[in-house]
Amino acid sequence: MTSNVGATADRRRLLLEAARQLFGTRSYDDVTTTEIAKKAGVAYGLIAHHFGNKRGLYLAVMDGIRNELAAEQDSPVEGETLTEQLHNALRRHVDYIDSHRSGFLALLRGDLGADPDMRAMSDELRWGGASRILHRIGVHGEPPPVLRAAMRSWVAQFDELMLDRLDHGDTSVDTIVALAANALIAALGTVLSLDQSIELDPEVLAQLGSCQVT
């Protein structure tokens, strides 16, 4: 029984790995379940058995990528000051995406963008990262509308920075970190000027305001 369970898990893993490789380099419509099964070296019918259909397999792949990115965001961030923590968190995130290029592109450019489950996964991941940043600067619970909107905009900007880096390969990690960090500081400054009821610790503002990449 144990060997059968292990074999089943292995075949499922092989399908996920094969599908991830194919969906990371080609569009959803261009990838067939037949070639996924062939690449995985398993019977075609196992896709329906484990995932129902191609959509189910695609969503399982995207969910795996989402979980990996979320785990990376949850990892402890080194640095004595908030500025150092911000730099290090951004740099580590860039390094992770560089090492998982196809997965990140598949998630951001997902061909099932209108699919409600796909949208929920993407939104959860993107807002999860923004929420962790807000928590580190002392904003807990539901943020005020202007702060929520600004953070969502910043996350979208960071995604575009990474897409540009992956597409062209001519911007350094330090450049991406500088652009993202300083954009965040500018956004927070604008938010505080628009909604003066938002309170942040003065020490937090001072540390973030000194954000520079060396």
PDB file of N, CA, C and O in Angstrom, residues 139-206:
ATOM      1  N   VAL A 139       1.851  49.112  10.361  1.00  0.00           N
ATOM      2  CA  VAL A 139       0.444  49.205   9.959  1.00  0.00           C
ATOM      3  C   VAL A 139      -0.170  47.817  10.084  1.00  0.00           C
ATOM      4  O   VAL A 139       0.199  46.893   9.353  1.00  0.00           O
ATOM      5  N   HIS A 140      -1.101  47.659  11.006  1.00  0.00           N
ATOM      6  CA  HIS A 140      -1.713  46.361  11.255  1.00  0.00           C
ATOM      7  C   HIS A 140      -3.213  46.435  10.936  1.00  0.00           C
ATOM      8  O   HIS A 140      -3.843  47.478  11.051  1.00  0.00           O
ATOM      9  N   GLY A 141      -3.753  45.307  10.539  1.00  0.00           N
ATOM     10  CA  GLY A 141      -5.167  45.286  10.206  1.00  0.00           C
ATOM     11  C   GLY A 141      -5.424  45.868   8.820  1.00  0.00           C
ATOM     12  O   GLY A 141      -4.516  46.051   8.003  1.00  0.00           O
ATOM     13  N   GLU A 142      -6.677  46.186   8.559  1.00  0.00           N
ATOM     14  CA  GLU A 142      -7.070  46.722   7.256  1.00  0.00           C
ATOM     15  C   GLU A 142      -6.544  48.143   7.097  1.00  0.00           C
ATOM     16  O   GLU A 142      -6.834  49.019   7.919  1.00  0.00           O
ATOM     17  N   PRO A 143      -5.750  48.417   6.056  1.00  0.00           N
ATOM     18  CA  PRO A 143      -5.203  49.768   5.877  1.00  0.00           C
ATOM     19  C   PRO A 143      -6.267  50.731   5.363  1.00  0.00           C
ATOM     20  O   PRO A 143      -7.261  50.303   4.751  1.00  0.00           O
ATOM     21  N   PRO A 144      -6.079  52.025   5.588  1.00  0.00           N
ATOM     22  CA  PRO A 144      -6.992  53.023   5.016  1.00  0.00           C
ATOM     23  C   PRO A 144      -7.010  52.900   3.488  1.00  0.00           C
ATOM     24  O   PRO A 144      -6.031  52.447   2.889  1.00  0.00           O
ATOM     25  N   PRO A 145      -8.108  53.313   2.850  1.00  0.00           N
ATOM     26  CA  PRO A 145      -8.239  53.143   1.399  1.00  0.00           C
ATOM     27  C   PRO A 145      -7.075  53.696   0.583  1.00  0.00           C
ATOM     28  O   PRO A 145      -6.603  53.033  -0.345  1.00  0.00           O
ATOM     29  N   VAL A 146      -6.596  54.904   0.913  1.00  0.00           N
ATOM     30  CA  VAL A 146      -5.535  55.496   0.107  1.00  0.00           C
ATOM     31  C   VAL A 146      -4.241  54.706   0.243  1.00  0.00           C
ATOM     32  O   VAL A 146      -3.478  54.550  -0.722  1.00  0.00           O
ATOM     33  N   LEU A 147      -3.978  54.173   1.428  1.00  0.00           N
ATOM     34  CA  LEU A 147      -2.775  53.362   1.631  1.00  0.00           C
ATOM     35  C   LEU A 147      -2.901  52.027   0.918  1.00  0.00           C
ATOM     36  O   LEU A 147      -1.941  51.546   0.300  1.00  0.00           O
ATOM     37  N   ARG A 148      -4.081  51.433   0.975  1.00  0.00           N
ATOM     38  CA  ARG A 148      -4.309  50.171   0.264  1.00  0.00           C
ATOM     39  C   ARG A 148      -4.102  50.352  -1.231  1.00  0.00           C
ATOM     40  O   ARG A 148      -3.411  49.562  -1.884  1.00  0.00           O
ATOM     41  N   ALA A 149      -4.673  51.431  -1.783  1.00  0.00           N
ATOM     42  CA  ALA A 149      -4.537  51.689  -3.223  1.00  0.00           C
ATOM     43  C   ALA A 149      -3.094  51.933  -3.605  1.00  0.00           C
ATOM     44  O   ALA A 149      -2.617  51.437  -4.641  1.00  0.00           O
ATOM     45  N   ALA A 150      -2.383  52.689  -2.784  1.00  0.00           N
ATOM     46  CA  ALA A 150      -0.981  52.992  -3.078  1.00  0.00           C
ATOM     47  C   ALA A 150      -0.133  51.727  -3.053  1.00  0.00           C
ATOM     48  O   ALA A 150       0.751  51.536  -3.907  1.00  0.00           O
ATOM     49  N   MET A 151      -0.374  50.841  -2.093  1.00  0.00           N
ATOM     50  CA  MET A 151       0.411  49.620  -1.999  1.00  0.00           C
ATOM     51  C   MET A 151       0.118  48.688  -3.162  1.00  0.00           C
ATOM     52  O   MET A 151       1.021  48.037  -3.699  1.00  0.00           O
ATOM     53  N   ARG A 152      -1.136  48.618  -3.560  1.00  0.00           N
ATOM     54  CA  ARG A 152      -1.464  47.786  -4.722  1.00  0.00           C
ATOM     55  C   ARG A 152      -0.772  48.326  -5.986  1.00  0.00           C
ATOM     56  O   ARG A 152      -0.264  47.553  -6.811  1.00  0.00           O
ATOM     57  N   SER A 153      -0.752  49.637  -6.113  1.00  0.00           N
ATOM     58  CA  SER A 153      -0.084  50.246  -7.254  1.00  0.00           C
ATOM     59  C   SER A 153       1.408  49.963  -7.228  1.00  0.00           C
ATOM     60  O   SER A 153       2.025  49.665  -8.257  1.00  0.00           O
ATOM     61  N   TRP A 154       1.997  50.030  -6.032  1.00  0.00           N
ATOM     62  CA  TRP A 154       3.439  49.779  -5.912  1.00  0.00           C
ATOM     63  C   TRP A 154       3.781  48.332  -6.255  1.00  0.00           C
ATOM     64  O   TRP A 154       4.775  48.063  -6.931  1.00  0.00           O
ATOM     65  N   VAL A 155       2.955  47.399  -5.794  1.00  0.00           N
ATOM     66  CA  VAL A 155       3.195  45.990  -6.109  1.00  0.00           C
ATOM     67  C   VAL A 155       3.163  45.778  -7.623  1.00  0.00           C
ATOM     68  O   VAL A 155       4.000  45.065  -8.188  1.00  0.00           O
ATOM     69  N   ALA A 156       2.195  46.402  -8.296  1.00  0.00           N
ATOM     70  CA  ALA A 156       2.103  46.282  -9.749  1.00  0.00           C
ATOM     71  C   ALA A 156       3.344  46.869 -10.414  1.00  0.00           C
ATOM     72  O   ALA A 156       3.867  46.316 -11.390  1.00  0.00           O
ATOM     73  N   GLN A 157       3.836  47.984  -9.886  1.00  0.00           N
ATOM     74  CA  GLN A 157       5.039  48.600 -10.440  1.00  0.00           C
ATOM     75  C   GLN A 157       6.247  47.681 -10.267  1.00  0.00           C
ATOM     76  O   GLN A 157       7.067  47.529 -11.180  1.00  0.00           O
ATOM     77  N   PHE A 158       6.361  47.057  -9.095  1.00  0.00           N
ATOM     78  CA  PHE A 158       7.478  46.141  -8.857  1.00  0.00           C
ATOM     79  C   PHE A 158       7.412  44.947  -9.807  1.00  0.00           C
ATOM     80  O   PHE A 158       8.435  44.502 -10.346  1.00  0.00           O
ATOM     81  N   ASP A 159       6.215  44.424 -10.036  1.00  0.00           N
ATOM     82  CA  ASP A 159       6.060  43.329 -10.994  1.00  0.00           C
ATOM     83  C   ASP A 159       6.539  43.748 -12.375  1.00  0.00           C
ATOM     84  O   ASP A 159       7.222  42.979 -13.075  1.00  0.00           O
ATOM     85  N   GLU A 160       6.197  44.961 -12.789  1.00  0.00           N
ATOM     86  CA  GLU A 160       6.618  45.441 -14.107  1.00  0.00           C
ATOM     87  C   GLU A 160       8.128  45.625 -14.175  1.00  0.00           C
ATOM     88  O   GLU A 160       8.751  45.384 -15.212  1.00  0.00           O
ATOM     89  N   LEU A 161       8.733  46.081 -13.077  1.00  0.00           N
ATOM     90  CA  LEU A 161      10.192  46.185 -13.030  1.00  0.00           C
ATOM     91  C   LEU A 161      10.838  44.825 -13.266  1.00  0.00           C
ATOM     92  O   LEU A 161      11.819  44.701 -14.015  1.00  0.00           O
ATOM     93  N   MET A 162      10.288  43.807 -12.622  1.00  0.00           N
ATOM     94  CA  MET A 162      10.846  42.467 -12.779  1.00  0.00           C
ATOM     95  C   MET A 162      10.593  41.905 -14.170  1.00  0.00           C
ATOM     96  O   MET A 162      11.465  41.242 -14.746  1.00  0.00           O
ATOM     97  N   LEU A 163       9.426  42.167 -14.726  1.00  0.00           N
ATOM     98  CA  LEU A 163       9.158  41.709 -16.088  1.00  0.00           C
ATOM     99  C   LEU A 163      10.120  42.354 -17.072  1.00  0.00           C
ATOM    100  O   LEU A 163      10.628  41.700 -17.991  1.00  0.00           O
ATOM    101  N   ASP A 164      10.398  43.646 -16.872  1.00  0.00           N
ATOM    102  CA  ASP A 164      11.348  44.339 -17.749  1.00  0.00           C
ATOM    103  C   ASP A 164      12.741  43.743 -17.601  1.00  0.00           C
ATOM    104  O   ASP A 164      13.456  43.544 -18.591  1.00  0.00           O
ATOM    105  N   ARG A 165      13.146  43.458 -16.362  1.00  0.00           N
ATOM    106  CA  ARG A 165      14.473  42.866 -16.134  1.00  0.00           C
ATOM    107  C   ARG A 165      14.583  41.503 -16.813  1.00  0.00           C
ATOM    108  O   ARG A 165      15.599  41.187 -17.446  1.00  0.00           O
ATOM    109  N   LEU A 166      13.539  40.694 -16.688  1.00  0.00           N
ATOM    110  CA  LEU A 166      13.572  39.365 -17.281  1.00  0.00           C
ATOM    111  C   LEU A 166      13.510  39.427 -18.804  1.00  0.00           C
ATOM    112  O   LEU A 166      14.105  38.599 -19.490  1.00  0.00           O
ATOM    113  N   ASP A 167      12.783  40.401 -19.337  1.00  0.00           N
ATOM    114  CA  ASP A 167      12.671  40.527 -20.795  1.00  0.00           C
ATOM    115  C   ASP A 167      13.958  41.019 -21.435  1.00  0.00           C
ATOM    116  O   ASP A 167      14.351  40.567 -22.514  1.00  0.00           O
ATOM    117  N   HIS A 168      14.630  41.969 -20.761  1.00  0.00           N
ATOM    118  CA  HIS A 168      15.773  42.638 -21.393  1.00  0.00           C
ATOM    119  C   HIS A 168      17.115  42.294 -20.754  1.00  0.00           C
ATOM    120  O   HIS A 168      18.145  42.346 -21.432  1.00  0.00           O
ATOM    121  N   GLY A 169      17.135  41.987 -19.473  1.00  0.00           N
ATOM    122  CA  GLY A 169      18.365  41.567 -18.822  1.00  0.00           C
ATOM    123  C   GLY A 169      19.438  42.615 -18.698  1.00  0.00           C
ATOM    124  O   GLY A 169      20.614  42.281 -18.528  1.00  0.00           O
ATOM    125  N   ASP A 170      19.072  43.901 -18.803  1.00  0.00           N
ATOM    126  CA  ASP A 170      20.095  44.947 -18.774  1.00  0.00           C
ATOM    127  C   ASP A 170      19.953  45.896 -17.587  1.00  0.00           C
ATOM    128  O   ASP A 170      20.519  46.987 -17.586  1.00  0.00           O
ATOM    129  N   THR A 171      19.195  45.502 -16.560  1.00  0.00           N
ATOM    130  CA  THR A 171      19.117  46.286 -15.331  1.00  0.00           C
ATOM    131  C   THR A 171      19.635  45.427 -14.184  1.00  0.00           C
ATOM    132  O   THR A 171      19.227  44.275 -14.039  1.00  0.00           O
ATOM    133  N   SER A 172      20.532  45.990 -13.383  1.00  0.00           N
ATOM    134  CA  SER A 172      21.141  45.233 -12.293  1.00  0.00           C
ATOM    135  C   SER A 172      20.172  45.043 -11.139  1.00  0.00           C
ATOM    136  O   SER A 172      19.153  45.737 -11.038  1.00  0.00           O
ATOM    137  N   VAL A 173      20.522  44.131 -10.249  1.00  0.00           N
ATOM    138  CA  VAL A 173      19.728  43.917  -9.049  1.00  0.00           C
ATOM    139  C   VAL A 173      19.669  45.194  -8.225  1.00  0.00           C
ATOM    140  O   VAL A 173      18.606  45.593  -7.729  1.00  0.00           O
ATOM    141  N   ASP A 174      20.820  45.876  -8.067  1.00  0.00           N
ATOM    142  CA  ASP A 174      20.850  47.114  -7.287  1.00  0.00           C
ATOM    143  C   ASP A 174      19.953  48.183  -7.892  1.00  0.00           C
ATOM    144  O   ASP A 174      19.317  48.958  -7.170  1.00  0.00           O
ATOM    145  N   THR A 175      19.878  48.220  -9.216  1.00  0.00           N
ATOM    146  CA  THR A 175      19.011  49.196  -9.869  1.00  0.00           C
ATOM    147  C   THR A 175      17.542  48.898  -9.571  1.00  0.00           C
ATOM    148  O   THR A 175      16.762  49.805  -9.248  1.00  0.00           O
ATOM    149  N   ILE A 176      17.169  47.639  -9.669  1.00  0.00           N
ATOM    150  CA  ILE A 176      15.790  47.252  -9.373  1.00  0.00           C
ATOM    151  C   ILE A 176      15.444  47.567  -7.925  1.00  0.00           C
ATOM    152  O   ILE A 176      14.378  48.119  -7.622  1.00  0.00           O
ATOM    153  N   VAL A 177      16.354  47.243  -7.013  1.00  0.00           N
ATOM    154  CA  VAL A 177      16.119  47.512  -5.590  1.00  0.00           C
ATOM    155  C   VAL A 177      15.968  49.010  -5.344  1.00  0.00           C
ATOM    156  O   VAL A 177      15.092  49.450  -4.602  1.00  0.00           O
ATOM    157  N   ALA A 178      16.840  49.814  -5.969  1.00  0.00           N
ATOM    158  CA  ALA A 178      16.764  51.261  -5.789  1.00  0.00           C
ATOM    159  C   ALA A 178      15.445  51.820  -6.300  1.00  0.00           C
ATOM    160  O   ALA A 178      14.787  52.625  -5.621  1.00  0.00           O
ATOM    161  N   LEU A 179      15.038  51.397  -7.486  1.00  0.00           N
ATOM    162  CA  LEU A 179      13.789  51.890  -8.062  1.00  0.00           C
ATOM    163  C   LEU A 179      12.594  51.485  -7.201  1.00  0.00           C
ATOM    164  O   LEU A 179      11.708  52.303  -6.914  1.00  0.00           O
ATOM    165  N   ALA A 180      12.562  50.224  -6.780  1.00  0.00           N
ATOM    166  CA  ALA A 180      11.432  49.734  -5.999  1.00  0.00           C
ATOM    167  C   ALA A 180      11.388  50.363  -4.615  1.00  0.00           C
ATOM    168  O   ALA A 180      10.325  50.789  -4.143  1.00  0.00           O
ATOM    169  N   ALA A 181      12.541  50.446  -3.945  1.00  0.00           N
ATOM    170  CA  ALA A 181      12.573  50.992  -2.594  1.00  0.00           C
ATOM    171  C   ALA A 181      12.194  52.462  -2.578  1.00  0.00           C
ATOM    172  O   ALA A 181      11.377  52.905  -1.766  1.00  0.00           O
ATOM    173  N   ASN A 182      12.779  53.232  -3.475  1.00  0.00           N
ATOM    174  CA  ASN A 182      12.499  54.663  -3.493  1.00  0.00           C
ATOM    175  C   ASN A 182      11.072  54.962  -3.957  1.00  0.00           C
ATOM    176  O   ASN A 182      10.463  55.935  -3.516  1.00  0.00           O
ATOM    177  N   ALA A 183      10.532  54.105  -4.828  1.00  0.00           N
ATOM    178  CA  ALA A 183       9.128  54.270  -5.235  1.00  0.00           C
ATOM    179  C   ALA A 183       8.207  54.025  -4.045  1.00  0.00           C
ATOM    180  O   ALA A 183       7.191  54.713  -3.876  1.00  0.00           O
ATOM    181  N   LEU A 184       8.562  53.055  -3.213  1.00  0.00           N
ATOM    182  CA  LEU A 184       7.761  52.770  -2.029  1.00  0.00           C
ATOM    183  C   LEU A 184       7.798  53.949  -1.060  1.00  0.00           C
ATOM    184  O   LEU A 184       6.762  54.356  -0.525  1.00  0.00           O
ATOM    185  N   ILE A 185       8.988  54.514  -0.835  1.00  0.00           N
ATOM    186  CA  ILE A 185       9.113  55.654   0.068  1.00  0.00           C
ATOM    187  C   ILE A 185       8.294  56.836  -0.441  1.00  0.00           C
ATOM    188  O   ILE A 185       7.588  57.512   0.316  1.00  0.00           O
ATOM    189  N   ALA A 186       8.375  57.091  -1.757  1.00  0.00           N
ATOM    190  CA  ALA A 186       7.625  58.202  -2.346  1.00  0.00           C
ATOM    191  C   ALA A 186       6.120  57.968  -2.197  1.00  0.00           C
ATOM    192  O   ALA A 186       5.357  58.896  -1.889  1.00  0.00           O
ATOM    193  N   ALA A 187       5.702  56.724  -2.411  1.00  0.00           N
ATOM    194  CA  ALA A 187       4.280  56.408  -2.292  1.00  0.00           C
ATOM    195  C   ALA A 187       3.789  56.623  -0.865  1.00  0.00           C
ATOM    196  O   ALA A 187       2.717  57.195  -0.640  1.00  0.00           O
ATOM    197  N   LEU A 188       4.579  56.178   0.107  1.00  0.00           N
ATOM    198  CA  LEU A 188       4.187  56.352   1.505  1.00  0.00           C
ATOM    199  C   LEU A 188       4.131  57.824   1.882  1.00  0.00           C
ATOM    200  O   LEU A 188       3.230  58.266   2.610  1.00  0.00           O
ATOM    201  N   GLY A 189       5.085  58.614   1.367  1.00  0.00           N
ATOM    202  CA  GLY A 189       5.071  60.044   1.650  1.00  0.00           C
ATOM    203  C   GLY A 189       3.831  60.715   1.099  1.00  0.00           C
ATOM    204  O   GLY A 189       3.217  61.567   1.761  1.00  0.00           O
ATOM    205  N   THR A 190       3.447  60.331  -0.109  1.00  0.00           N
ATOM    206  CA  THR A 190       2.255  60.902  -0.727  1.00  0.00           C
ATOM    207  C   THR A 190       1.000  60.498   0.043  1.00  0.00           C
ATOM    208  O   THR A 190       0.095  61.308   0.268  1.00  0.00           O
ATOM    209  N   VAL A 191       0.952  59.236   0.454  1.00  0.00           N
ATOM    210  CA  VAL A 191      -0.196  58.747   1.229  1.00  0.00           C
ATOM    211  C   VAL A 191      -0.359  59.555   2.509  1.00  0.00           C
ATOM    212  O   VAL A 191      -1.475  59.983   2.860  1.00  0.00           O
ATOM    213  N   LEU A 192       0.736  59.790   3.210  1.00  0.00           N
ATOM    214  CA  LEU A 192       0.670  60.511   4.484  1.00  0.00           C
ATOM    215  C   LEU A 192       0.251  61.961   4.289  1.00  0.00           C
ATOM    216  O   LEU A 192      -0.381  62.561   5.161  1.00  0.00           O
ATOM    217  N   SER A 193       0.599  62.534   3.135  1.00  0.00           N
ATOM    218  CA  SER A 193       0.182  63.909   2.870  1.00  0.00           C
ATOM    219  C   SER A 193      -1.299  63.980   2.493  1.00  0.00           C
ATOM    220  O   SER A 193      -1.961  64.996   2.739  1.00  0.00           O
ATOM    221  N   LEU A 194      -1.821  62.903   1.918  1.00  0.00           N
ATOM    222  CA  LEU A 194      -3.227  62.878   1.515  1.00  0.00           C
ATOM    223  C   LEU A 194      -4.147  62.509   2.675  1.00  0.00           C
ATOM    224  O   LEU A 194      -5.290  62.958   2.734  1.00  0.00           O
ATOM    225  N   ASP A 195      -3.658  61.683   3.564  1.00  0.00           N
ATOM    226  CA  ASP A 195      -4.463  61.243   4.710  1.00  0.00           C
ATOM    227  C   ASP A 195      -3.628  61.413   5.976  1.00  0.00           C
ATOM    228  O   ASP A 195      -2.878  60.524   6.362  1.00  0.00           O
ATOM    229  N   GLN A 196      -3.766  62.556   6.598  1.00  0.00           N
ATOM    230  CA  GLN A 196      -2.951  62.863   7.768  1.00  0.00           C
ATOM    231  C   GLN A 196      -3.423  62.134   9.025  1.00  0.00           C
ATOM    232  O   GLN A 196      -2.790  62.249  10.084  1.00  0.00           O
ATOM    233  N   SER A 197      -4.502  61.391   8.914  1.00  0.00           N
ATOM    234  CA  SER A 197      -4.951  60.603  10.060  1.00  0.00           C
ATOM    235  C   SER A 197      -4.142  59.321  10.207  1.00  0.00           C
ATOM    236  O   SER A 197      -4.199  58.663  11.247  1.00  0.00           O
ATOM    237  N   ILE A 198      -3.403  58.947   9.156  1.00  0.00           N
ATOM    238  CA  ILE A 198      -2.566  57.749   9.231  1.00  0.00           C
ATOM    239  C   ILE A 198      -1.339  58.049  10.083  1.00  0.00           C
ATOM    240  O   ILE A 198      -0.618  59.014   9.823  1.00  0.00           O
ATOM    241  N   GLU A 199      -1.126  57.230  11.080  1.00  0.00           N
ATOM    242  CA  GLU A 199      -0.006  57.457  11.983  1.00  0.00           C
ATOM    243  C   GLU A 199       1.034  56.352  11.858  1.00  0.00           C
ATOM    244  O   GLU A 199       0.715  55.176  11.935  1.00  0.00           O
ATOM    245  N   LEU A 200       2.270  56.786  11.635  1.00  0.00           N
ATOM    246  CA  LEU A 200       3.397  55.867  11.648  1.00  0.00           C
ATOM    247  C   LEU A 200       4.390  56.362  12.683  1.00  0.00           C
ATOM    248  O   LEU A 200       4.505  57.570  12.917  1.00  0.00           O
ATOM    249  N   ASP A 201       5.110  55.438  13.275  1.00  0.00           N
ATOM    250  CA  ASP A 201       6.139  55.805  14.242  1.00  0.00           C
ATOM    251  C   ASP A 201       7.155  56.737  13.570  1.00  0.00           C
ATOM    252  O   ASP A 201       7.655  56.430  12.486  1.00  0.00           O
ATOM    253  N   PRO A 202       7.482  57.900  14.163  1.00  0.00           N
ATOM    254  CA  PRO A 202       8.472  58.819  13.581  1.00  0.00           C
ATOM    255  C   PRO A 202       9.800  58.143  13.273  1.00  0.00           C
ATOM    256  O   PRO A 202      10.463  58.473  12.281  1.00  0.00           O
ATOM    257  N   GLU A 203      10.199  57.191  14.126  1.00  0.00           N
ATOM    258  CA  GLU A 203      11.459  56.484  13.885  1.00  0.00           C
ATOM    259  C   GLU A 203      11.378  55.663  12.606  1.00  0.00           C
ATOM    260  O   GLU A 203      12.341  55.577  11.841  1.00  0.00           O
ATOM    261  N   VAL A 204      10.201  55.082  12.362  1.00  0.00           N
ATOM    262  CA  VAL A 204       9.997  54.323  11.131  1.00  0.00           C
ATOM    263  C   VAL A 204      10.120  55.236   9.926  1.00  0.00           C
ATOM    264  O   VAL A 204      10.801  54.923   8.940  1.00  0.00           O
ATOM    265  N   LEU A 205       9.488  56.391   9.981  1.00  0.00           N
ATOM    266  CA  LEU A 205       9.549  57.338   8.873  1.00  0.00           C
ATOM    267  C   LEU A 205      10.981  57.811   8.638  1.00  0.00           C
ATOM    268  O   LEU A 205      11.418  57.950   7.487  1.00  0.00           O
ATOM    269  N   ALA A 206      11.711  58.053   9.700  1.00  0.00           N
ATOM    270  CA  ALA A 206      13.091  58.506   9.560  1.00  0.00           C
ATOM    271  C   ALA A 206      13.960  57.456   8.898  1.00  0.00           C
ATOM    272  O   ALA A 206      14.765  57.749   8.013  1.00  0.00           O
TER     273      ALA A 206
END
